[in-house]
Coordinates of C-alpha atoms in Angstrom, one line a residue:
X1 CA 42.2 11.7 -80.4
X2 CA 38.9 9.9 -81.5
X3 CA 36.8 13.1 -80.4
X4 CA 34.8 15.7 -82.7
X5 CA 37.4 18.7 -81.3
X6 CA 40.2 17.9 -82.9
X7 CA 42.6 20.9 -84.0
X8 CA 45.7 21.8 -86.0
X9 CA 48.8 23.7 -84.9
X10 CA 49.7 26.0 -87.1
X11 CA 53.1 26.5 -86.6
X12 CA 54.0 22.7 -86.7
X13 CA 51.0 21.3 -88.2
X14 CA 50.4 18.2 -85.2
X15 CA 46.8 17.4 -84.4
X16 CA 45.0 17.4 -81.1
X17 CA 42.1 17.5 -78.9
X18 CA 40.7 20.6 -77.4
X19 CA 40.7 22.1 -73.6
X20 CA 37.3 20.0 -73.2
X21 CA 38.4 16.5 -74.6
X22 CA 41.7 15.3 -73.6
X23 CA 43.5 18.7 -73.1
X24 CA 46.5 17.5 -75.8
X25 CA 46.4 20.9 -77.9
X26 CA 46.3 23.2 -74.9
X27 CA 49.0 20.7 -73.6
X28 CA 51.2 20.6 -76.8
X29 CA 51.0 24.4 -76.5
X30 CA 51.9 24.7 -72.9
X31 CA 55.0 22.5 -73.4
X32 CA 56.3 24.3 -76.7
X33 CA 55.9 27.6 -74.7
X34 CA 58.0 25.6 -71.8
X35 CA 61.0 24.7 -74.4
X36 CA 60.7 28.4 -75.8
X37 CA 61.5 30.0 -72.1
X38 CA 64.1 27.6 -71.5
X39 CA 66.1 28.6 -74.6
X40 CA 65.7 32.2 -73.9
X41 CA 66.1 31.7 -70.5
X42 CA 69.5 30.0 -71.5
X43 CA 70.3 32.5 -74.2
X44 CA 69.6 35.8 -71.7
X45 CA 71.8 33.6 -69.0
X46 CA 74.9 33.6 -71.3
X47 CA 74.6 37.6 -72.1
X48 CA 75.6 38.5 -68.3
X49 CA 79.4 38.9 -68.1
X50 CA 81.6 37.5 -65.9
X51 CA 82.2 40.6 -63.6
X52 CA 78.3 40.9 -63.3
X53 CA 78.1 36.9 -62.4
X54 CA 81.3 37.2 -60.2
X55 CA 80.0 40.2 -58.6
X56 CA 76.9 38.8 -57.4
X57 CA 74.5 40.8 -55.3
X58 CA 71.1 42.0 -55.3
X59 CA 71.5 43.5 -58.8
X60 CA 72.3 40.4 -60.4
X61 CA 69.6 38.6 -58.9
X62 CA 66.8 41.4 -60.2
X63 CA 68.5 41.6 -63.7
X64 CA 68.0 37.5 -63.5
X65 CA 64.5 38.0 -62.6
X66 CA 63.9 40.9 -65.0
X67 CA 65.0 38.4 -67.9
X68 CA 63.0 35.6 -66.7
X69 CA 60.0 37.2 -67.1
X70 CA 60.6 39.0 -70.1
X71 CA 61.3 35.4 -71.5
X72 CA 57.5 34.2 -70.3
X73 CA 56.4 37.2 -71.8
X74 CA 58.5 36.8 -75.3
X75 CA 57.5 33.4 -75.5
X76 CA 54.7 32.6 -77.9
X77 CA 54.6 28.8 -78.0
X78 CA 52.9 26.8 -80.8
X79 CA 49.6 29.0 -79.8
X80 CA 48.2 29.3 -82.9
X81 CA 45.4 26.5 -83.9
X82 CA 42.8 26.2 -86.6
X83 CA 39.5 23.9 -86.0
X84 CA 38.8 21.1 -87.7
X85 CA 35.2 21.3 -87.5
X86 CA 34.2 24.7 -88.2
X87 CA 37.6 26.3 -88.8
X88 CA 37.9 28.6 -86.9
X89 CA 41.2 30.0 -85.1
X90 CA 42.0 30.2 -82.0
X91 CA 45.4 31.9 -79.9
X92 CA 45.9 29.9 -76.5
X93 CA 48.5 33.0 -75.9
X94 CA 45.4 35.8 -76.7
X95 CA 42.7 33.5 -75.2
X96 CA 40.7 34.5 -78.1
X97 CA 39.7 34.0 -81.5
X98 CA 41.7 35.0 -84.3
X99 CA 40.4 37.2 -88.0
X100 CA 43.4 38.9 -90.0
X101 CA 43.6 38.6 -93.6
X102 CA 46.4 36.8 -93.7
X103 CA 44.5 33.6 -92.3
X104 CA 41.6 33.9 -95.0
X105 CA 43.9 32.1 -98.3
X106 CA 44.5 29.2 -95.9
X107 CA 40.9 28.5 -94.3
X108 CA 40.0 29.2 -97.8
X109 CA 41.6 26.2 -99.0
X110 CA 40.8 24.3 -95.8
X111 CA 37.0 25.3 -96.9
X112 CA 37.2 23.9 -100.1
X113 CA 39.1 20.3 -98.7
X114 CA 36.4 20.1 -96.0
X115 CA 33.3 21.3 -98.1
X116 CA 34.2 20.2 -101.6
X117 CA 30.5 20.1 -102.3
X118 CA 29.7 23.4 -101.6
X119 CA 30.9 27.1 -102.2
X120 CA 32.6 28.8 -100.3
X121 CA 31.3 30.7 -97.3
X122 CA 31.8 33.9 -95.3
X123 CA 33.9 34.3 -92.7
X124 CA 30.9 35.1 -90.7
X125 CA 29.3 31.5 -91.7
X126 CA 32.3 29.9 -90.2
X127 CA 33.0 31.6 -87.3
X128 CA 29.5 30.3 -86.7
X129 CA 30.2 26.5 -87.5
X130 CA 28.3 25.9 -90.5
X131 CA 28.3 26.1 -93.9
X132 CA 26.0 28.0 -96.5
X133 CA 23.7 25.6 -96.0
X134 CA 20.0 26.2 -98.2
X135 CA 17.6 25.4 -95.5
X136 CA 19.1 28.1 -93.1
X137 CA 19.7 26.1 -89.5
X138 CA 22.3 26.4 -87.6
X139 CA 25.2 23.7 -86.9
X140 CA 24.7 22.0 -83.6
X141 CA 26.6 19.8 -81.8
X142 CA 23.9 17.0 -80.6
X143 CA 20.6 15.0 -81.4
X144 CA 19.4 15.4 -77.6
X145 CA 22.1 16.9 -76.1
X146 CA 21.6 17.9 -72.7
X147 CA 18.7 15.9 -72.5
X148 CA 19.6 13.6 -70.2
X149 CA 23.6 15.3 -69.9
X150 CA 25.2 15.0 -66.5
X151 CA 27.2 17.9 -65.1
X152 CA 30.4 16.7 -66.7
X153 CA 29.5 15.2 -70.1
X154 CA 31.7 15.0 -72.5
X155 CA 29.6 17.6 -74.2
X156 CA 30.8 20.4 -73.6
X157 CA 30.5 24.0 -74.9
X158 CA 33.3 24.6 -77.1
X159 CA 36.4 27.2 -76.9
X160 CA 33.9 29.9 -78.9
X161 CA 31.2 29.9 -75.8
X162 CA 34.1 30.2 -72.9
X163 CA 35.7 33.6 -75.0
X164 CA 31.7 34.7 -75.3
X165 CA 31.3 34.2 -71.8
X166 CA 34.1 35.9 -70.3
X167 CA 33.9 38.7 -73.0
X168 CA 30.2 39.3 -71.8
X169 CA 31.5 39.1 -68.0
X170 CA 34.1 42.3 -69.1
X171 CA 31.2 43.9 -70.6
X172 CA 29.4 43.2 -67.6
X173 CA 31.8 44.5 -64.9
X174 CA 31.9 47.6 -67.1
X175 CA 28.0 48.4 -67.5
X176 CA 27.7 47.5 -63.5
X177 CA 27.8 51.1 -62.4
X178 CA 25.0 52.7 -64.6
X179 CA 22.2 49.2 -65.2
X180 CA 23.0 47.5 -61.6
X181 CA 21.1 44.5 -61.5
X182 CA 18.0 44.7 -58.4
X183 CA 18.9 43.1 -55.2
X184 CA 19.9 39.5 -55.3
X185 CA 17.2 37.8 -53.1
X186 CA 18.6 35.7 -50.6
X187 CA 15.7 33.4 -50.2
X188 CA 13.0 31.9 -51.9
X189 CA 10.7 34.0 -50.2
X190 CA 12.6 36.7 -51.4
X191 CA 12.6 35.5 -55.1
X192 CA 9.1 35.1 -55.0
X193 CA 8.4 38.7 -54.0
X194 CA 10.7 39.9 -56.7
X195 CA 9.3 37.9 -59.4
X196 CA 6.0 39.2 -58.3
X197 CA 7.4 42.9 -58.0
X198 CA 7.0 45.6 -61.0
X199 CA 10.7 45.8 -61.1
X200 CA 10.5 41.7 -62.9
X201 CA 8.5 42.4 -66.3
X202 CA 10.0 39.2 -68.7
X203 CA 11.3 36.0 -67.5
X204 CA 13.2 33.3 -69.7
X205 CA 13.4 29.7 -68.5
X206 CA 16.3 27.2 -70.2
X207 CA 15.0 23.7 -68.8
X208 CA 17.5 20.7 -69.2
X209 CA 17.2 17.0 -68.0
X210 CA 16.6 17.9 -64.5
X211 CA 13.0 19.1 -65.2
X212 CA 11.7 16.2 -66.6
X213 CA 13.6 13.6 -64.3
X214 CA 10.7 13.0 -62.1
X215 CA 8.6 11.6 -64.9
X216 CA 10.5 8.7 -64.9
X217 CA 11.7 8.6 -68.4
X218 CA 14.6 6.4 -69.0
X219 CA 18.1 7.7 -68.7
X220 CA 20.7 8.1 -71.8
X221 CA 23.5 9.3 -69.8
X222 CA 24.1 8.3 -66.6
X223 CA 27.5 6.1 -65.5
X224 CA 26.8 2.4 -65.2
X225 CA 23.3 2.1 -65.9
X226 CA 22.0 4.3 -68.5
X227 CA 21.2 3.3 -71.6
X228 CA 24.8 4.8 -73.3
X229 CA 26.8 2.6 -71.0
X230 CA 24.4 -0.5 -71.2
X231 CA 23.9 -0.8 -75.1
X232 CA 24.7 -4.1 -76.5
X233 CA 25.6 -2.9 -79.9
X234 CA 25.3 -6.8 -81.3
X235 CA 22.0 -6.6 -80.6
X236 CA 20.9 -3.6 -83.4
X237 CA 20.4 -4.0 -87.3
X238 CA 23.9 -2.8 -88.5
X239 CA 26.7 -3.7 -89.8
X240 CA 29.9 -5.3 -88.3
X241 CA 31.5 -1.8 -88.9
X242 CA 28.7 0.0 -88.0
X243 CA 28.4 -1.9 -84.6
X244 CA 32.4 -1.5 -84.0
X245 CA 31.4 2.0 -84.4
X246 CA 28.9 2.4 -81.5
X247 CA 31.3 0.0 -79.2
X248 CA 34.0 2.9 -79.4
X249 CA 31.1 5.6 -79.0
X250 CA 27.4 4.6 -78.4
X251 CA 26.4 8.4 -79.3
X252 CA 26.9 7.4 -83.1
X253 CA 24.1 5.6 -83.1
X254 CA 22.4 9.4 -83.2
X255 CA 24.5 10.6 -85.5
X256 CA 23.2 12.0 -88.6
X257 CA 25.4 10.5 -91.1
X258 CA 24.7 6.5 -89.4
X259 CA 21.2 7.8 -89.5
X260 CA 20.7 8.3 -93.3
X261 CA 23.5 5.0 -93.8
X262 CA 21.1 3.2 -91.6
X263 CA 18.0 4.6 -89.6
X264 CA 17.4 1.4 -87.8
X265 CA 19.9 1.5 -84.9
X266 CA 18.2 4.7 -83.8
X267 CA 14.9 3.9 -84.2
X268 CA 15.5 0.4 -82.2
X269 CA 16.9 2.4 -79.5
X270 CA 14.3 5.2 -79.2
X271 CA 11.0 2.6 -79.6
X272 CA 10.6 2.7 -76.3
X273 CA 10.5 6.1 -75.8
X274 CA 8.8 6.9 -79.0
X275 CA 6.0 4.4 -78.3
X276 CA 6.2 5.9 -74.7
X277 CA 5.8 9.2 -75.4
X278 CA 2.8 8.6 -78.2
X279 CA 1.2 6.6 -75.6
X280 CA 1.2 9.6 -72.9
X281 CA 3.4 6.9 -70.6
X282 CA 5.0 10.0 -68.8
X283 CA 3.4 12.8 -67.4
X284 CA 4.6 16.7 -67.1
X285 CA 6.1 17.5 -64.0
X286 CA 5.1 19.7 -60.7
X287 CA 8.4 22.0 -62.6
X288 CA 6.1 21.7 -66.0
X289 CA 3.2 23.2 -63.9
X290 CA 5.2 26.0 -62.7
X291 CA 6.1 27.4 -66.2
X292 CA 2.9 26.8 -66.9
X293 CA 1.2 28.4 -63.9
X294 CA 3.7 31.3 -64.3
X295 CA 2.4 32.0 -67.4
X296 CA -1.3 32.1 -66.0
X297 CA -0.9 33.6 -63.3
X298 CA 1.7 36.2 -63.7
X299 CA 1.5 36.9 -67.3
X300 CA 5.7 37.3 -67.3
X301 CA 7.2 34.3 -69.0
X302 CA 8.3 35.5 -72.3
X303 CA 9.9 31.7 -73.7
X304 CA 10.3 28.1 -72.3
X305 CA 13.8 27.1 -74.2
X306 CA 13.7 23.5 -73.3
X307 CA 16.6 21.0 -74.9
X308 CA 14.6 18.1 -73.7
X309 CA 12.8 16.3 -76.6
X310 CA 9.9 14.7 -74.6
X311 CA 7.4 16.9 -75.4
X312 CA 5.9 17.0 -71.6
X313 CA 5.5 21.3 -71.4
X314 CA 2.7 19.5 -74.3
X315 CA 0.8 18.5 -71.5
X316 CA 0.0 22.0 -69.7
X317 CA -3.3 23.0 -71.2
X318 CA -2.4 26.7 -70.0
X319 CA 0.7 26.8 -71.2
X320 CA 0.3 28.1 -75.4
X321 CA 2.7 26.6 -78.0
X322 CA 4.6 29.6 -79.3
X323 CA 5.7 30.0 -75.2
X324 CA 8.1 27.0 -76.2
X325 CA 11.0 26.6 -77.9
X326 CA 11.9 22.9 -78.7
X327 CA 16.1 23.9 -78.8
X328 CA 16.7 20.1 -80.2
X329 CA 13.5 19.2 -81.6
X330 CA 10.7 17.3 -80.4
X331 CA 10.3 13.5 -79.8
X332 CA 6.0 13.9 -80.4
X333 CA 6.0 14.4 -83.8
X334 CA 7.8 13.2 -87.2
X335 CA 9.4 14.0 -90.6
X336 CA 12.1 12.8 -93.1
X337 CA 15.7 13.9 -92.0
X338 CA 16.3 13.8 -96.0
X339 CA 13.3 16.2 -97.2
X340 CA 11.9 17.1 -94.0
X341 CA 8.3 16.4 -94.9
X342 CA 6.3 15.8 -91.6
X343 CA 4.0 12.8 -91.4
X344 CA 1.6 12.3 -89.0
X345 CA 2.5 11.1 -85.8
X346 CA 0.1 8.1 -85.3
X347 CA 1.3 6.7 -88.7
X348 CA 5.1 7.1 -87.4
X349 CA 4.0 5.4 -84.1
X350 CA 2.3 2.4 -86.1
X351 CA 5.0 1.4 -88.7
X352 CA 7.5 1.8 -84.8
X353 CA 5.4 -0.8 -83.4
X354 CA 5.1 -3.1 -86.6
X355 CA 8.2 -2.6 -88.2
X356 CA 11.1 -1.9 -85.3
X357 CA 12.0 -4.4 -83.3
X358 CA 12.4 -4.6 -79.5
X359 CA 16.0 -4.8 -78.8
X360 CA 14.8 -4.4 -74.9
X361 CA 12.8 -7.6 -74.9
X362 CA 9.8 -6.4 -73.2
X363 CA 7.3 -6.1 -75.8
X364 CA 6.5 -9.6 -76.9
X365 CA 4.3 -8.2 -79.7
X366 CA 7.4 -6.3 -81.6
X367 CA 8.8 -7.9 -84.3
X368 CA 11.8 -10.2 -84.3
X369 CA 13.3 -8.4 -87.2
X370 CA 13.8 -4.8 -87.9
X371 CA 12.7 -3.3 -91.7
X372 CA 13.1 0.4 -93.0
X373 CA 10.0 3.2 -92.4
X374 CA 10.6 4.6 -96.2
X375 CA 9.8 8.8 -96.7
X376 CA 6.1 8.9 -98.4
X377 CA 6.9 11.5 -100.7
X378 CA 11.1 10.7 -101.1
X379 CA 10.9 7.0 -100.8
X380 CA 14.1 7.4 -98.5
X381 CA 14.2 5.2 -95.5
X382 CA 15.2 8.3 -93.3
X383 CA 11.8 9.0 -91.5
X384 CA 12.3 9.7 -87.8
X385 CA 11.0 11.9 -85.1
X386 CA 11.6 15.3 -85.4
X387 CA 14.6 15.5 -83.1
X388 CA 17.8 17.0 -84.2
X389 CA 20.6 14.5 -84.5
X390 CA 24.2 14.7 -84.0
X391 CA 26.2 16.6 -86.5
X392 CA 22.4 18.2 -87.5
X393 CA 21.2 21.5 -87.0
X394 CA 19.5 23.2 -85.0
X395 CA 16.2 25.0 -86.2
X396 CA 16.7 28.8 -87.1
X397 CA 13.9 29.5 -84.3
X398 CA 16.3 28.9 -81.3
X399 CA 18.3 31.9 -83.3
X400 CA 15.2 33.9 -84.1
X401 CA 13.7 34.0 -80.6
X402 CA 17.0 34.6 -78.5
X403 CA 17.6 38.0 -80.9
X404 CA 14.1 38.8 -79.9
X405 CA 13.6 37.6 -76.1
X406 CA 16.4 38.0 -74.3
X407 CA 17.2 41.8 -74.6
X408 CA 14.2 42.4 -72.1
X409 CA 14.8 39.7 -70.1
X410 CA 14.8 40.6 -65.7
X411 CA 15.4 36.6 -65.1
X412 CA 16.4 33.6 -66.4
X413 CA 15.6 30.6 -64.7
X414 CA 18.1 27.7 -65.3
X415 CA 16.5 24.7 -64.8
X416 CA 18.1 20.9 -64.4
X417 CA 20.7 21.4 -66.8
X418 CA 24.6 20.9 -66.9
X419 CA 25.0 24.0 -69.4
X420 CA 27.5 21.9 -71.1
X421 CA 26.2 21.8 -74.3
X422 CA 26.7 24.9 -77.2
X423 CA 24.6 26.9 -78.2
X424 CA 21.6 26.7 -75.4
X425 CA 24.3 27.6 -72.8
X426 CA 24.9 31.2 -74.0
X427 CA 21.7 32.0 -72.7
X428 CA 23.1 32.8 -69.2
X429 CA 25.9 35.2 -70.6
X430 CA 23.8 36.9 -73.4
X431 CA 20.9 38.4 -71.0
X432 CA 21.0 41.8 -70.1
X433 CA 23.7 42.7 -67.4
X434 CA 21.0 44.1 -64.9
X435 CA 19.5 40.5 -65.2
X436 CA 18.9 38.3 -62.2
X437 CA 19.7 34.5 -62.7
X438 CA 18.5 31.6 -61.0
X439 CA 19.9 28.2 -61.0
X440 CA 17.7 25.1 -60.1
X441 CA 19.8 22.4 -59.7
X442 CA 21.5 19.0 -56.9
X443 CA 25.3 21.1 -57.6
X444 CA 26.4 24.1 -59.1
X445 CA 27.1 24.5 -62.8
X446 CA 28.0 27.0 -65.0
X447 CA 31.2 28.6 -63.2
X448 CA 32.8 28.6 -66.6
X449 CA 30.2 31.1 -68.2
X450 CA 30.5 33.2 -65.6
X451 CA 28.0 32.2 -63.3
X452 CA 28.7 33.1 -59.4
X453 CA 28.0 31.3 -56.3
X454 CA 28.3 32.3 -52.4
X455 CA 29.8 35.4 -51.4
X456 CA 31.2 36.2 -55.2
X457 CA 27.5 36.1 -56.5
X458 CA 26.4 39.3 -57.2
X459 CA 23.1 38.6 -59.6
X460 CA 22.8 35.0 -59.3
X461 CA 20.5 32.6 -57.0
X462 CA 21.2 29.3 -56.2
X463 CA 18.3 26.6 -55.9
X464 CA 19.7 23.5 -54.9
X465 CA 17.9 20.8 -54.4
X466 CA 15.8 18.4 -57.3
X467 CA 13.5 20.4 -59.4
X468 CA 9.8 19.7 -58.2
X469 CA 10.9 20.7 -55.0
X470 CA 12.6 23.7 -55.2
X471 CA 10.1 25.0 -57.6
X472 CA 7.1 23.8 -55.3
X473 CA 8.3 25.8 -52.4
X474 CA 8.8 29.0 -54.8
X475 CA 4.6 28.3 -55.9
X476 CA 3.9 28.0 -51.9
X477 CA 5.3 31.4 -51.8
X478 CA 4.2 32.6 -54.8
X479 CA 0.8 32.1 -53.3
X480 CA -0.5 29.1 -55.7
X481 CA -1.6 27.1 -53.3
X482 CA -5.3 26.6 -54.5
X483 CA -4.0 25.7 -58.2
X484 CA -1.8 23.2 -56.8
X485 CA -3.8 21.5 -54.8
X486 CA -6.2 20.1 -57.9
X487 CA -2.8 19.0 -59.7
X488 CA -1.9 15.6 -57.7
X489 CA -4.0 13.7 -60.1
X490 CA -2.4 15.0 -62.8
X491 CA 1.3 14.2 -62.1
X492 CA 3.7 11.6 -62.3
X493 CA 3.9 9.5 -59.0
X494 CA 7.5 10.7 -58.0
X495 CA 6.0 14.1 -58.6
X496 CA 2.3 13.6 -57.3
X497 CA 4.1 12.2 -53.9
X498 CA 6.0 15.3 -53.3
X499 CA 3.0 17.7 -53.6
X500 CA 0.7 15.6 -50.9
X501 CA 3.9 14.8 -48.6
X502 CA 4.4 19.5 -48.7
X503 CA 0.9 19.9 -48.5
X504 CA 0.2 17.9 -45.6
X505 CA 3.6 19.8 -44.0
X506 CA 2.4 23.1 -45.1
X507 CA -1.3 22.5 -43.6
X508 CA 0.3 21.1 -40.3
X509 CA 2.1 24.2 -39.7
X510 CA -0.4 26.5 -40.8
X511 CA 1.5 28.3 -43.4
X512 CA -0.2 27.1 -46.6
X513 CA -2.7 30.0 -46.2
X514 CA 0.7 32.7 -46.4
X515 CA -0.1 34.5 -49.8
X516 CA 2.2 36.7 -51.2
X517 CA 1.4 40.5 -51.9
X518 CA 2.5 42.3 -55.0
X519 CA 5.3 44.2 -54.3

């Protein structure tokens, strides 16, 4: 399959997709474990004698179904696979990953095919999915990633963050007894009192698309219309193979490798938003001001980790710098992907509007043809905003932080996002056990990392519903009704519009005046 998951059997050396593409490895495996059965099924058939066939009878029919199940239970199929990408192994029989010293000559030599350019690294380095690479990130698998991902994207976490997941659920169901979590709330009353309560200390928010979908910013993703599914590849400066490329699969043109080929597909595409986002076009939204007026008020948010690049969180005066962790970069500032020097912004934002053409045909000052923004200290034509590309990595910070934070953490919020995309997904599973979770989302996500819903939740609160308003009800009971009303002005109109339609609600039933009480 065309796909970045692509795997090798080990026992007959085919190559498929994985469980999250196209299914044809866990597929091959399933029907190889099928054949297997069968012929032992067959083989355990013939051993009964003819007097035991002839005589019939409830014994024959329990020795028959004693065999058939010690055939499913004898039979291995072709379970064993190694990863293309990162190497790895993985048993579809064990569910798990594989490390036995017998495996290291052969992803040894595997190593040395895929990386010929580098040595050799540890096992621990590839079980990770990178190599020993000098400037110490960590391998990613997207440029925006969830930035504007729909539940369902073809995105998705990979096998390592499922076996994670359901290891930290075992971990969990074992540690319930001695660190219970508190009381699940079962309202957003309730959540407000507990976030208010001594028992919540540290709070950790993973934001996605969903936060920042008010502000209007234009939409990568979504089926028919976004900009994925409308690009006209004919219309960027590339190559006829280049362009063929993008046709199969439009994410290339934020890949890293077409990026230092040729920056000027990616930089034609993101103009808009780079120019937009320079020239303050969107605004933070009334979910921006919550972080931010949970961190004023409350003193209990320990780290934004947003994996939207726009920069908006930028915008909250109160909300300080080191509170935010950009998990795939930032769209508001620059560097060169080749040296990473930085360069200043407005420069960047200047040679965009002079040099990058309009492929969108609304900006009748662009130019009509495209040339290169070359590095001022390389000379490479690899300057770009300081987002973190396809096939990139992600900065060592994300890493750093999540060590740090999330051991303390009483709730994580999990804000507008599919929690399809690897790494920023292992949030939810790697919080402590006694941790409350809160999801803030239209539909349910996250059932695969061991997030619960309805009667089976046990630690984790559903907020359905679109962003700004869920979270504006939670500041109504959270009693910051005097901050927001001086924020209208301040907000995008989608946003601005839900505030004064709640407001006028809240004053016409009187209950804007309810405060909350520690405790």
């Amino acid at each position: 399959c065309p796909s970045r998951e692509n795997w090798i059997c080990l026992d007959c050396n085919v190559s498929r997709c994985s469980r999250y593409v196209n299914g044809h490895a866990l597929a091959h495996w399933e029907d190889t474990k099928a054949k297997e059965v069968a012929l032992l099924a067959k083989n355990e058939s013939d051993s009964l004698s003819d007097a035991e066939v002839n005589s019939g009878g409830n014994a024959v029919n329990d020795r028959v179904s004693e065999n058939e199940a010690s055939c499913v239970a004898a039979a291995a199929g072709h379970c064993v696979w190694v990863s293309v990408s990162d190497l790895s192994v993985w048993c579809y029989e064990c569910n798990a990953y594989l490390k036995h010293p017998k495996l290291d000559p052969l992803l040894k030599r595997l190593e040395e095919l895929k990386f010929p350019s580098t040595t050799s690294s540890s096992e621990d380095e590839r079980q990770a999915g990178h190599s020993a690479a000098s400037d110490r990130r960590y391998d990613s698998e997207g440029v925006e990633n969830d930035e504007y991902a729909e539940e369902g994207s073809e995105y998705s976490s990979d096998d390592s963050v499922a076996a994670e997941a359901a290891e930290a659920e075992r971990e969990a169901s074992l540690m319930w007894e001695s660190h219970p979590p508190p009381p699940l709330p079962e309202s957003l009353e309730e959540m407000a009192r507990f976030i208010l309560s001594p028992r919540c200390k540290s709070i950790a928010i993973l934001a996605g698309a969903g936060m920042s979908v008010a502000s209007g910013i234009p939409d990568f993703r979504s089926a028919g219309f976004g900009m994925y599914d409308t690009l006209q590849p004919e219309l960027l400066t590339a190559t006829e193979v280049e362009r063929e490329a993008i046709r199969v699969d439009p994410t290339t043109v934020f890949e890293k490798n077409m990026f230092i080929q040729n920056q000027l597909p990616c930089l034609e595409l993101k103009r808009p938003f780079i120019l937009g986002t320079h020239g303050r076009t969107w605004k933070a939204t009334l979910a921006h001001r919550f972080v931010e007026l949970l961190h004023k008020k409350t003193g209990k948010l320990t780290r934004l980790y947003t994996q939207n690049i726009d920069g908006l969180e930028g915008q909250c005066a109160d909300l300080p710098r080191d509170k935010v962790v950009d998990v795939h970069g930032s769209m508001g500032q620059a560097h060169c992907e080749i040296c990473d020097s930085p360069h200043g912004f407005d420069w960047f934002c200047s040679a965009v509007r002079s040099q990058i053409k309009d492929v969108t045909g609304q900006d009748p000052n662009a130019p009509e043809v495209s040339t290169p923004i070359p590095c001022r200290v390389c000379g490479q034509n690899t300057v770009k905003p300081t987002i973190v590309l396809f096939r990139s990595n992600l900065p060592i910070e994300f890493f750093e932080r999540i060590r740090t934070d999330l051991p303390s953490v009483d709730l994580l919020l999990i804000v507008g996002t599919s929690l399809t995309v690897a790494p920023a997904n292992s949030l939810v599973y790697k919080v402590p056990h006694s941790a409350l979770r809160m999801v803030v989302n239209n539909e349910p996500v996250g059932t695969r990392l061991g997030i619960r819903y309805g009667e089976e939740s046990t630690r984790d609160f559903f907020g359905q519903g679109k962003c700004d308003e869920v979270f504006l009800e939670l500041m109504l009971h959270l009693g910051w009704i005097d901050e927001l009303k001086g924020l209208a002005d301040d907000l995008p109109e989608e946003s601005a519009k839900t505030l004064r339609d709640r407001l006028a609600s809240a004053n016409t039933s009187g209950c804007a005046d309810d405060v909350l009480s520690d405790g």
